[in-house]
Structures are given as structure tokens and as C-alpha cells.
mmCIF file of C-alpha atoms and ligand atoms in Angstrom:
data_model
loop_
_atom_site.group_PDB
_atom_site.id
_atom_site.type_symbol
_atom_site.label_atom_id
_atom_site.label_comp_id
_atom_site.label_asym_id
_atom_site.label_seq_id
_atom_site.Cartn_x
_atom_site.Cartn_y
_atom_site.Cartn_z
ATOM 1 C CA MET A 170 97.844 145.748 30.609
ATOM 2 C CA PRO A 171 100.228 145.865 33.537
ATOM 3 C CA ARG A 172 103.350 143.867 32.853
ATOM 4 C CA ARG A 173 105.491 141.937 35.247
ATOM 5 C CA ASN A 174 108.834 143.275 36.354
ATOM 6 C CA LYS A 175 111.763 141.682 34.612
ATOM 7 C CA ILE A 176 114.962 141.068 36.485
ATOM 8 C CA THR A 177 118.116 139.833 34.789
ATOM 9 C CA ILE A 178 120.884 138.317 36.859
ATOM 10 C CA VAL A 179 124.190 137.729 35.087
ATOM 11 C CA GLY A 180 126.352 135.079 36.721
ATOM 12 C CA ALA A 181 124.479 131.988 37.884
ATOM 13 C CA GLY A 182 127.079 131.148 40.504
ATOM 14 C CA ASN A 183 126.585 131.324 44.232
ATOM 15 C CA VAL A 184 125.526 134.951 44.508
ATOM 16 C CA GLY A 185 123.556 135.092 41.249
ATOM 17 C CA ALA A 186 121.575 131.891 41.738
ATOM 18 C CA THR A 187 120.787 132.710 45.360
ATOM 19 C CA ALA A 188 119.675 136.209 44.335
ATOM 20 C CA ALA A 189 117.267 134.581 41.865
ATOM 21 C CA HIS A 190 115.988 132.433 44.726
ATOM 22 C CA TRP A 191 115.249 135.457 46.967
ATOM 23 C CA ALA A 192 113.733 137.388 44.043
ATOM 24 C CA VAL A 193 111.121 134.779 43.153
ATOM 25 C CA GLN A 194 110.327 134.057 46.795
ATOM 26 C CA LYS A 195 109.614 137.735 47.252
ATOM 27 C CA ASP A 196 107.480 137.821 44.070
ATOM 28 C CA LEU A 197 109.562 140.620 42.604
ATOM 29 C CA GLY A 198 109.001 139.580 38.981
ATOM 30 C CA ASP A 199 110.235 137.263 36.261
ATOM 31 C CA VAL A 200 113.908 136.348 36.353
ATOM 32 C CA VAL A 201 116.392 135.716 33.549
ATOM 33 C CA LEU A 202 119.581 134.041 34.692
ATOM 34 C CA VAL A 203 122.583 134.259 32.350
ATOM 35 C CA ASP A 204 125.962 132.580 32.650
ATOM 36 C CA ILE A 205 128.802 131.700 30.355
ATOM 37 C CA LYS A 206 128.806 128.053 31.518
ATOM 38 C CA PRO A 207 126.566 125.877 29.319
ATOM 39 C CA GLY A 208 123.724 124.297 31.272
ATOM 40 C CA LEU A 209 124.360 126.171 34.517
ATOM 41 C CA PRO A 210 121.780 128.992 34.215
ATOM 42 C CA GLN A 211 119.287 126.644 32.530
ATOM 43 C CA GLY A 212 119.686 124.031 35.268
ATOM 44 C CA LYS A 213 119.510 126.511 38.140
ATOM 45 C CA SER A 214 116.454 128.267 36.772
ATOM 46 C CA LEU A 215 114.615 125.028 36.001
ATOM 47 C CA ASP A 216 115.371 123.637 39.462
ATOM 48 C CA LEU A 217 114.192 126.892 41.041
ATOM 49 C CA ALA A 218 111.049 126.993 38.849
ATOM 50 C CA GLU A 219 110.218 123.478 40.005
ATOM 51 C CA SER A 220 110.168 124.736 43.594
ATOM 52 C CA GLY A 221 107.392 127.192 42.654
ATOM 53 C CA PRO A 222 104.457 124.797 43.108
ATOM 54 C CA VAL A 223 105.749 123.939 46.568
ATOM 55 C CA MET A 224 106.709 127.395 47.710
ATOM 56 C CA GLY A 225 103.791 129.156 46.019
ATOM 57 C CA PHE A 226 105.368 131.535 43.517
ATOM 58 C CA ASP A 227 104.656 131.717 39.819
ATOM 59 C CA ALA A 228 107.501 133.769 38.409
ATOM 60 C CA ASN A 229 108.762 132.814 34.970
ATOM 61 C CA LEU A 230 112.364 131.720 35.197
ATOM 62 C CA VAL A 231 114.603 131.521 32.159
ATOM 63 C CA GLY A 232 118.228 130.420 31.981
ATOM 64 C CA ALA A 233 120.434 131.292 29.028
ATOM 65 C CA ASN A 234 124.006 131.538 27.770
ATOM 66 C CA ASP A 235 123.192 134.530 25.576
ATOM 67 C CA TYR A 236 121.408 137.790 26.161
ATOM 68 C CA ASP A 237 118.345 137.761 23.908
ATOM 69 C CA ALA A 238 115.987 136.745 26.707
ATOM 70 C CA THR A 239 117.168 139.695 28.823
ATOM 71 C CA ALA A 240 115.645 142.331 26.509
ATOM 72 C CA GLY A 241 113.503 144.920 28.236
ATOM 73 C CA SER A 242 114.688 144.182 31.780
ATOM 74 C CA ASP A 243 113.862 146.673 34.513
ATOM 75 C CA VAL A 244 116.888 145.763 36.600
ATOM 76 C CA VAL A 245 120.099 143.935 35.733
ATOM 77 C CA VAL A 246 122.311 142.522 38.466
ATOM 78 C CA ILE A 247 125.864 141.671 37.418
ATOM 79 C CA THR A 248 127.621 139.050 39.523
ATOM 80 C CA ALA A 249 129.755 137.642 36.704
ATOM 81 C CA GLY A 250 133.423 137.521 37.441
ATOM 82 C CA VAL A 251 136.200 135.408 38.830
ATOM 83 C CA PRO A 252 137.382 135.327 42.420
ATOM 84 C CA ARG A 253 140.997 135.596 43.530
ATOM 85 C CA THR A 254 142.506 132.139 43.328
ATOM 86 C CA LYS A 255 145.703 130.499 44.481
ATOM 87 C CA ASP A 256 148.151 129.312 41.828
ATOM 88 C CA PRO A 257 148.582 125.591 42.534
ATOM 89 C CA VAL A 258 152.250 125.748 41.527
ATOM 90 C CA THR A 259 153.501 128.994 43.049
ATOM 91 C CA GLY A 260 150.916 129.166 45.849
ATOM 92 C CA GLN A 261 150.452 132.848 45.057
ATOM 93 C CA PHE A 262 147.038 134.532 44.943
ATOM 94 C CA THR A 263 145.928 136.375 41.786
ATOM 95 C CA SER A 264 147.252 139.884 42.187
ATOM 96 C CA ARG A 265 144.740 142.663 42.593
ATOM 97 C CA ASP A 266 145.915 144.211 39.330
ATOM 98 C CA ASP A 267 145.368 140.955 37.448
ATOM 99 C CA LEU A 268 141.937 140.534 39.012
ATOM 100 C CA VAL A 269 140.948 144.052 37.969
ATOM 101 C CA GLU A 270 142.029 143.332 34.409
ATOM 102 C CA ILE A 271 140.169 139.997 34.223
ATOM 103 C CA ASN A 272 136.943 141.229 35.801
ATOM 104 C CA ARG A 273 137.065 144.531 33.891
ATOM 105 C CA LYS A 274 136.840 142.559 30.657
ATOM 106 C CA ILE A 275 134.029 140.334 31.946
ATOM 107 C CA VAL A 276 131.969 143.156 33.470
ATOM 108 C CA GLY A 277 132.633 145.364 30.436
ATOM 109 C CA SER A 278 131.426 142.814 27.907
ATOM 110 C CA VAL A 279 128.415 141.827 30.031
ATOM 111 C CA THR A 280 127.468 145.501 30.432
ATOM 112 C CA LYS A 281 127.502 146.079 26.675
ATOM 113 C CA GLU A 282 125.303 143.036 26.096
ATOM 114 C CA VAL A 283 122.682 143.984 28.671
ATOM 115 C CA ALA A 284 122.707 147.739 28.094
ATOM 116 C CA SER A 285 121.986 147.429 24.382
ATOM 117 C CA ARG A 286 118.966 145.197 25.058
ATOM 118 C CA SER A 287 117.615 146.959 28.143
ATOM 119 C CA PRO A 288 118.316 150.661 27.630
ATOM 120 C CA ASN A 289 116.003 151.708 30.465
ATOM 121 C CA ALA A 290 117.254 149.279 33.090
ATOM 122 C CA THR A 291 119.003 150.098 36.314
ATOM 123 C CA LEU A 292 122.287 148.189 36.559
ATOM 124 C CA ILE A 293 123.571 146.897 39.872
ATOM 125 C CA CYS A 294 127.111 145.598 40.146
ATOM 126 C CA VAL A 295 128.118 142.926 42.642
ATOM 127 C CA SER A 296 131.372 141.824 40.972
ATOM 128 C CA ASN A 297 134.600 142.797 42.672
ATOM 129 C CA PRO A 298 136.547 144.978 43.019
ATOM 130 C CA LEU A 299 133.153 146.607 43.425
ATOM 131 C CA ASP A 300 133.678 150.335 43.157
ATOM 132 C CA ALA A 301 136.054 150.002 40.197
ATOM 133 C CA MET A 302 133.645 147.660 38.397
ATOM 134 C CA CYS A 303 130.930 150.320 38.771
ATOM 135 C CA HIS A 304 133.172 152.668 36.776
ATOM 136 C CA VAL A 305 133.402 149.980 34.089
ATOM 137 C CA MET A 306 129.588 149.594 34.001
ATOM 138 C CA LEU A 307 129.112 153.352 33.732
ATOM 139 C CA ALA A 308 131.630 153.711 30.899
ATOM 140 C CA GLU A 309 130.442 150.709 28.902
ATOM 141 C CA SER A 310 126.689 151.335 29.291
ATOM 142 C CA GLY A 311 126.648 155.079 28.714
ATOM 143 C CA PHE A 312 123.740 155.138 31.195
ATOM 144 C CA PRO A 313 123.112 158.126 33.473
ATOM 145 C CA ARG A 314 124.724 157.779 36.875
ATOM 146 C CA GLU A 315 121.329 157.329 38.579
ATOM 147 C CA ARG A 316 120.976 153.942 36.877
ATOM 148 C CA VAL A 317 124.452 152.548 37.554
ATOM 149 C CA LEU A 318 124.787 151.324 41.119
ATOM 150 C CA GLY A 319 126.983 149.064 43.182
ATOM 151 C CA MET A 320 125.970 146.793 46.022
ATOM 152 C CA ALA A 321 128.350 146.779 48.954
ATOM 153 C CA GLY A 322 127.002 149.054 51.667
ATOM 154 C CA VAL A 323 123.817 147.059 52.214
ATOM 155 C CA LEU A 324 125.914 143.935 52.814
ATOM 156 C CA ASP A 325 128.518 145.648 54.983
ATOM 157 C CA THR A 326 125.718 147.294 56.980
ATOM 158 C CA ALA A 327 123.906 143.965 57.357
ATOM 159 C CA ARG A 328 127.039 142.385 58.794
ATOM 160 C CA TYR A 329 127.566 145.351 61.138
ATOM 161 C CA LYS A 330 123.957 145.173 62.362
ATOM 162 C CA THR A 331 124.165 141.396 62.825
ATOM 163 C CA PHE A 332 127.239 141.698 65.058
ATOM 164 C CA ILE A 333 125.637 144.487 67.122
ATOM 165 C CA ALA A 334 122.430 142.503 67.612
ATOM 166 C CA MET A 335 124.432 139.405 68.581
ATOM 167 C CA GLU A 336 126.492 141.375 71.113
ATOM 168 C CA LEU A 337 123.491 143.108 72.698
ATOM 169 C CA GLY A 338 121.102 140.169 72.492
ATOM 170 C CA VAL A 339 118.461 142.256 70.712
ATOM 171 C CA SER A 340 116.524 141.845 67.486
ATOM 172 C CA VAL A 341 118.369 142.874 64.326
ATOM 173 C CA GLU A 342 115.122 144.584 63.333
ATOM 174 C CA ASP A 343 115.769 147.295 65.884
ATOM 175 C CA VAL A 344 119.369 147.981 64.958
ATOM 176 C CA HIS A 345 119.733 150.988 62.663
ATOM 177 C CA GLY A 346 122.953 152.206 61.201
ATOM 178 C CA MET A 347 125.008 152.567 58.103
ATOM 179 C CA VAL A 348 128.390 151.673 56.619
ATOM 180 C CA LEU A 349 129.749 154.066 53.985
ATOM 181 C CA GLY A 350 132.834 154.210 51.787
ATOM 182 C CA GLY A 351 134.435 151.721 49.439
ATOM 183 C CA HIS A 352 133.965 147.975 49.683
ATOM 184 C CA GLY A 353 137.063 146.737 51.444
ATOM 185 C CA ASP A 354 139.084 146.981 54.605
ATOM 186 C CA THR A 355 138.743 150.765 54.598
ATOM 187 C CA MET A 356 134.928 150.837 54.688
ATOM 188 C CA VAL A 357 133.460 153.319 57.144
ATOM 189 C CA PRO A 358 130.957 152.055 59.744
ATOM 190 C CA LEU A 359 129.318 154.996 61.511
ATOM 191 C CA PRO A 360 128.772 154.225 65.226
ATOM 192 C CA SER A 361 127.672 157.777 65.967
ATOM 193 C CA HIS A 362 124.794 157.262 63.523
ATOM 194 C CA THR A 363 123.858 153.856 64.915
ATOM 195 C CA SER A 364 120.913 153.326 67.232
ATOM 196 C CA ILE A 365 119.003 150.481 68.813
ATOM 197 C CA GLY A 366 115.290 151.146 68.944
ATOM 198 C CA GLY A 367 116.190 154.846 68.792
ATOM 199 C CA ILE A 368 118.772 154.624 71.611
ATOM 200 C CA PRO A 369 122.285 155.701 70.559
ATOM 201 C CA LEU A 370 124.665 152.728 70.330
ATOM 202 C CA ARG A 371 127.223 154.373 72.593
ATOM 203 C CA GLU A 372 124.710 154.408 75.485
ATOM 204 C CA LEU A 373 124.446 150.635 75.265
ATOM 205 C CA MET A 374 127.890 149.395 74.276
ATOM 206 C CA ALA A 375 131.410 150.102 75.517
ATOM 207 C CA GLU A 376 133.806 151.689 73.017
ATOM 208 C CA ASP A 377 136.174 148.702 72.886
ATOM 209 C CA LYS A 378 133.257 146.417 71.923
ATOM 210 C CA ILE A 379 132.171 148.894 69.240
ATOM 211 C CA GLN A 380 135.681 149.031 67.804
ATOM 212 C CA ALA A 381 135.889 145.225 67.783
ATOM 213 C CA ILE A 382 132.600 145.095 65.849
ATOM 214 C CA ILE A 383 133.878 147.678 63.362
ATOM 215 C CA GLU A 384 136.971 145.573 62.810
ATOM 216 C CA ARG A 385 134.938 142.392 62.418
ATOM 217 C CA THR A 386 132.648 144.162 59.919
ATOM 218 C CA ARG A 387 135.621 145.315 57.857
ATOM 219 C CA LYS A 388 136.903 141.777 57.706
ATOM 220 C CA GLY A 389 133.436 140.223 57.369
ATOM 221 C CA GLY A 390 133.992 138.900 53.862
ATOM 222 C CA GLY A 391 137.290 137.294 54.843
ATOM 223 C CA GLU A 392 135.743 135.694 57.929
ATOM 224 C CA ILE A 393 133.333 133.756 55.706
ATOM 225 C CA VAL A 394 136.067 132.809 53.215
ATOM 226 C CA GLY A 395 138.113 131.538 56.153
ATOM 227 C CA LEU A 396 135.254 129.275 57.213
ATOM 228 C CA LEU A 397 133.997 128.098 53.833
ATOM 229 C CA GLY A 398 137.040 128.372 51.622
ATOM 230 C CA TYR A 399 135.008 130.542 49.213
ATOM 231 C CA SER A 400 132.955 133.750 49.429
ATOM 232 C CA GLY A 401 129.676 134.077 51.240
ATOM 233 C CA TYR A 402 126.529 134.349 49.184
ATOM 234 C CA TYR A 403 123.377 134.355 51.332
ATOM 235 C CA ALA A 404 123.973 137.835 52.704
ATOM 236 C CA PRO A 405 125.426 139.275 49.467
ATOM 237 C CA SER A 406 122.489 138.000 47.410
ATOM 238 C CA ALA A 407 119.904 139.141 49.986
ATOM 239 C CA SER A 408 121.543 142.571 49.966
ATOM 240 C CA VAL A 409 121.374 143.017 46.226
ATOM 241 C CA ILE A 410 117.761 141.843 46.239
ATOM 242 C CA ALA A 411 116.907 144.544 48.808
ATOM 243 C CA MET A 412 118.104 147.040 46.189
ATOM 244 C CA VAL A 413 116.206 145.290 43.380
ATOM 245 C CA GLU A 414 113.034 145.349 45.489
ATOM 246 C CA ALA A 415 113.459 149.048 46.233
ATOM 247 C CA ILE A 416 113.653 149.686 42.468
ATOM 248 C CA VAL A 417 110.863 147.441 41.166
ATOM 249 C CA ARG A 418 108.490 148.466 43.968
ATOM 250 C CA ASP A 419 109.630 152.104 43.848
ATOM 251 C CA LYS A 420 110.090 152.032 47.607
ATOM 252 C CA LYS A 421 112.358 155.084 47.970
ATOM 253 C CA ARG A 422 114.447 153.183 50.478
ATOM 254 C CA VAL A 423 117.467 154.922 51.942
ATOM 255 C CA LEU A 424 120.284 152.459 51.346
ATOM 256 C CA PRO A 425 124.039 152.781 51.384
ATOM 257 C CA THR A 426 124.850 152.407 47.695
ATOM 258 C CA ALA A 427 127.951 152.731 45.566
ATOM 259 C CA CYS A 428 127.031 155.806 43.510
ATOM 260 C CA LEU A 429 129.023 158.046 41.206
ATOM 261 C CA CYS A 430 129.607 161.177 43.257
ATOM 262 C CA LYS A 431 129.686 164.415 41.360
ATOM 263 C CA GLY A 432 130.651 166.798 44.099
ATOM 264 C CA GLU A 433 128.742 165.023 46.889
ATOM 265 C CA TYR A 434 130.905 164.532 49.980
ATOM 266 C CA GLY A 435 133.638 166.437 48.130
ATOM 267 C CA TYR A 436 134.221 163.639 45.582
ATOM 268 C CA ASP A 437 134.114 164.114 41.860
ATOM 269 C CA ASN A 438 133.617 161.310 39.363
ATOM 270 C CA LEU A 439 134.270 158.619 41.926
ATOM 271 C CA PHE A 440 132.053 155.683 42.895
ATOM 272 C CA ILE A 441 131.853 155.331 46.627
ATOM 273 C CA GLY A 442 129.265 154.067 49.115
ATOM 274 C CA VAL A 443 126.914 156.876 50.157
ATOM 275 C CA PRO A 444 123.323 156.948 51.414
ATOM 276 C CA ALA A 445 120.926 157.169 48.482
ATOM 277 C CA VAL A 446 117.175 157.109 47.916
ATOM 278 C CA ILE A 447 116.551 153.996 45.820
ATOM 279 C CA GLY A 448 113.360 153.850 43.764
ATOM 280 C CA ALA A 449 112.092 153.234 40.235
ATOM 281 C CA GLY A 450 114.593 155.755 38.875
ATOM 282 C CA GLY A 451 117.563 153.989 40.488
ATOM 283 C CA ALA A 452 119.557 156.145 42.897
ATOM 284 C CA GLU A 453 117.133 159.026 42.739
ATOM 285 C CA LYS A 454 119.008 161.189 45.225
ATOM 286 C CA ILE A 455 122.266 161.018 47.132
ATOM 287 C CA ILE A 456 121.775 162.163 50.697
ATOM 288 C CA GLU A 457 124.633 164.210 52.087
ATOM 289 C CA MET A 458 124.688 163.512 55.797
ATOM 290 C CA LYS A 459 126.775 165.430 58.307
ATOM 291 C CA LEU A 460 129.954 163.592 59.181
ATOM 292 C CA GLY A 461 132.338 164.251 62.036
ATOM 293 C CA ASP A 462 136.012 165.043 61.350
ATOM 294 C CA LYS A 463 137.142 161.514 62.144
ATOM 295 C CA GLU A 464 134.453 160.040 59.877
ATOM 296 C CA LYS A 465 135.443 162.393 57.041
ATOM 297 C CA GLU A 466 139.051 161.346 57.499
ATOM 298 C CA MET A 467 138.077 157.671 57.299
ATOM 299 C CA LEU A 468 135.966 158.292 54.196
ATOM 300 C CA GLU A 469 138.951 159.991 52.570
ATOM 301 C CA ILE A 470 141.165 156.972 53.302
ATOM 302 C CA SER A 471 138.490 154.744 51.798
ATOM 303 C CA ALA A 472 138.145 157.012 48.726
ATOM 304 C CA ASN A 473 141.904 156.856 48.206
ATOM 305 C CA ALA A 474 141.786 153.061 48.297
ATOM 306 C CA VAL A 475 139.062 153.147 45.599
ATOM 307 C CA ARG A 476 141.081 155.661 43.517
ATOM 308 C CA ASP A 477 144.095 153.343 43.643
ATOM 309 C CA VAL A 478 142.093 150.608 41.944
ATOM 310 C CA VAL A 479 140.204 152.912 39.564
ATOM 311 C CA LYS A 480 143.460 154.242 38.185
ATOM 312 C CA LEU A 481 144.234 150.757 36.863
ATOM 313 C CA LEU A 482 141.282 151.184 34.476
ATOM 314 C CA PRO A 483 141.709 152.613 30.999
ATOM 315 C CA TYR A 484 138.995 155.281 31.410
HETATM 316 N N1 APR B 91 129.561 136.031 31.369
HETATM 317 C C1 APR B 91 128.638 135.455 32.159
HETATM 318 N N2 APR B 91 128.942 134.812 33.300
HETATM 319 C C2 APR B 91 130.230 134.732 33.633
HETATM 320 C C3 APR B 91 131.258 135.309 32.849
HETATM 321 C C4 APR B 91 130.884 135.986 31.671
HETATM 322 N N3 APR B 91 131.753 136.543 30.868
HETATM 323 N N4 APR B 91 132.435 135.064 33.451
HETATM 324 C C5 APR B 91 132.177 134.368 34.565
HETATM 325 N N5 APR B 91 130.851 134.163 34.676
HETATM 326 C C6 APR B 91 130.122 133.431 35.706
HETATM 327 C C7 APR B 91 130.833 132.144 36.137
HETATM 328 O O1 APR B 91 130.624 131.111 35.207
HETATM 329 C C8 APR B 91 130.173 131.884 37.483
HETATM 330 O O2 APR B 91 129.075 130.988 37.382
HETATM 331 O O3 APR B 91 130.051 134.186 36.896
HETATM 332 C C9 APR B 91 129.690 133.264 37.946
HETATM 333 C C10 APR B 91 130.340 133.729 39.241
HETATM 334 O O4 APR B 91 129.881 132.904 40.238
HETATM 335 P P1 APR B 91 130.799 132.367 41.445
HETATM 336 O O5 APR B 91 132.150 132.009 40.906
HETATM 337 O O6 APR B 91 130.002 131.370 42.199
HETATM 338 O O7 APR B 91 131.053 133.677 42.316
HETATM 339 P P2 APR B 91 130.080 134.319 43.408
HETATM 340 O O8 APR B 91 130.439 133.808 44.753
HETATM 341 O O9 APR B 91 128.671 134.191 42.944
HETATM 342 O O10 APR B 91 130.561 135.828 43.348
HETATM 343 C C11 APR B 91 130.257 136.650 42.235
HETATM 344 O O11 APR B 91 130.371 138.645 43.511
HETATM 345 O O12 APR B 91 131.076 139.122 45.636
HETATM 346 C C12 APR B 91 131.410 139.156 44.305
HETATM 347 O O13 APR B 91 133.789 138.936 44.282
HETATM 348 C C13 APR B 91 132.595 138.273 44.009
HETATM 349 O O14 APR B 91 133.013 138.993 41.775
HETATM 350 C C14 APR B 91 132.426 137.969 42.573
HETATM 351 C C15 APR B 91 130.908 137.997 42.382
#
């Protein structure tokens, strides 16, 4: 008998709960929402389940504070973590090193819990600092690299495409392009590989406008924090669900994904955003596209930024 897909989302905060929302609306499968806070995953999943009769979906939604209900998941999305916060006394933000240490422990323990119960799942990390947390997931799960992925490129690319469509006054559906590299200020949008309905971007937009959009994309996360006072979650959750959909429907989508490179693009044992074919097997293939010298240089800067964080890890 065919079974339903099972999707576990760890962290029932803004990104996790909204990801559950997109997943059931898209009929991707049953969803288990896990969080450390008592009542939060149960309340969010019950509230969402109660929208089913209205919205017309019949996914089973379960909320839990432990991992038993996650057993046998096809995909596990990890959004658990803490954001950088301001110390009310000193006014100082959590240092990056402290954040790495805190989230490394959270992502590490969550990974062990889910990996032991769902040995065939594909894991997708959303927690920051993204590329470093992918290394944690890989080490703690012992899974093959194909099934340990990070979501950043889909979000960064979505922001890039949104800004281009807004500037040109065209549908986002017809904007094609890709952002590679690590998740952060050094990410690498690729204007020479961007087109609008097949027309190269540079035929339609002046270089200064393109550069301004690249800059805005790089700071896209911060722009939302500046407006809301906390991180965005509609676009991040939609982006991770695009990856979940590609896996559970075996779509073979070509998506910029944080993958462990083993020689690809000249990187060894480093997670970085590269184009990959995403299907039932996870990142089934990394596509090595031709990059210009400037783009390679930018990717190297981005890789160095990732290495700087990864070296804080004990692996
Ligand atoms: N196990 C399970 N859940 C946990 C754990 C843990 N050990 N530690 C924290 N959490 C939960 C929190 O209780 C919270 O509900 O993770 C959730 C995180 O949600 P939010 O604080 O709302 O953060 P969100 O905006 O969803 O971002 C999640 O995505 O973009 C990244 O940097 C961001 O790492 C952050 C993650």
C-alpha cells in the first residue's frame, strides 16, 4: 500500500511553523513538528490541522517535545537554534563564536535524535550559521553527503529574483538566475547567468542597477531584521519547502543548495552553495557550471568566510 510522505520539522518557531503551513497546503505529506518548548509544537500543529477543513487538506499533523513520532521520516528540516541577541546590560550582540557554539550543540543533539529514528531521511539545515551547521549535521548523523543539505541559496536566489522583477516591472516567474556560495554577506549572485524570459539580464538592466540589486540581495536578511526586529520567515520557509517538495516528489529540480563539495569547484570537504539536482536521493548530483574569473574569485572569498566559521567546530 502506498504510504504518505513524512516530513519532520524541528523548531516550531517562525520558520518551522510556517514551513509546516506551506507543506500541508501543498499536500506534501504528513508533518511532525518538534520543539523544545512545551505546548508550542502541539499548539501550532493543532491550530494548523484545524485549518484543514477550511483550506481543504487532510495531512496528519503531530506536535511533540520528543522524537518518537518522527520515526521513519523521509525528510527532516532543522530550524532549531537561537538567533543573535542583544545583551540588555552591555548592549552587545552575541558574538559569532558564541552563536556557533550554542547552535552547534542544539543542531548536533537534534541531528542525533532524528538520524537514529529516520536513517533513510534527507536532512535539510536552516539553522545559522548555515554552512557550518551543515558540517555539524554531517558529522553527527553519519549520513552520506547526498542526504545532508543546507537551505540558503534558494532563499538568496528568491530575494535576488524578487528585486530584479520589481526593478524591471516583470513577473518573477520569468526571472531565472542563481546565487551561489556561503550564506552571508559574501554570497555570490551570478548576473551573467541571469535571464528574463531567456533575455540576458545585462541587455535589460544597467550595471549600476545590477550591482545595487546584488548588494541588496547580500543584505536581504538584515533588511528584514531592520524592519521587523527579528528574522524573516515567509521566504525562508517557502525556500526550504521547495527543497522538501523536490525530494518527496522526486522532481530533480536544479536548486542552489549547500552541499559538501568533494573536489567540485576546487573545494574539498567544505559545505558551500552550489547548483545541485534535488530528488528522492537528496542532492543527487552537483552540477559544475562554468564560472568567469571574477565569479571564481568571489566564490573563493565566500568559501574563506565559511572556512573561518567551520574552523570553530571541533571536527
Ligand atoms: N530542540 C528543539 N527545538 C529547539 C531547540 C532544541 N534543542 N532549541 C531551540 N529550539 C526551538 C526554539 O524553541 C524555537 O521555537 O527552535 C525554534 C526557533 O524558532 P525562532 O526562534 O522563531 O527562529 P526562526 O526565525 O524560526 O529561525 C530558525 O533559521 O534562519 C535561521 O538563523 C535562523 O537559526 C535560525 C533558524
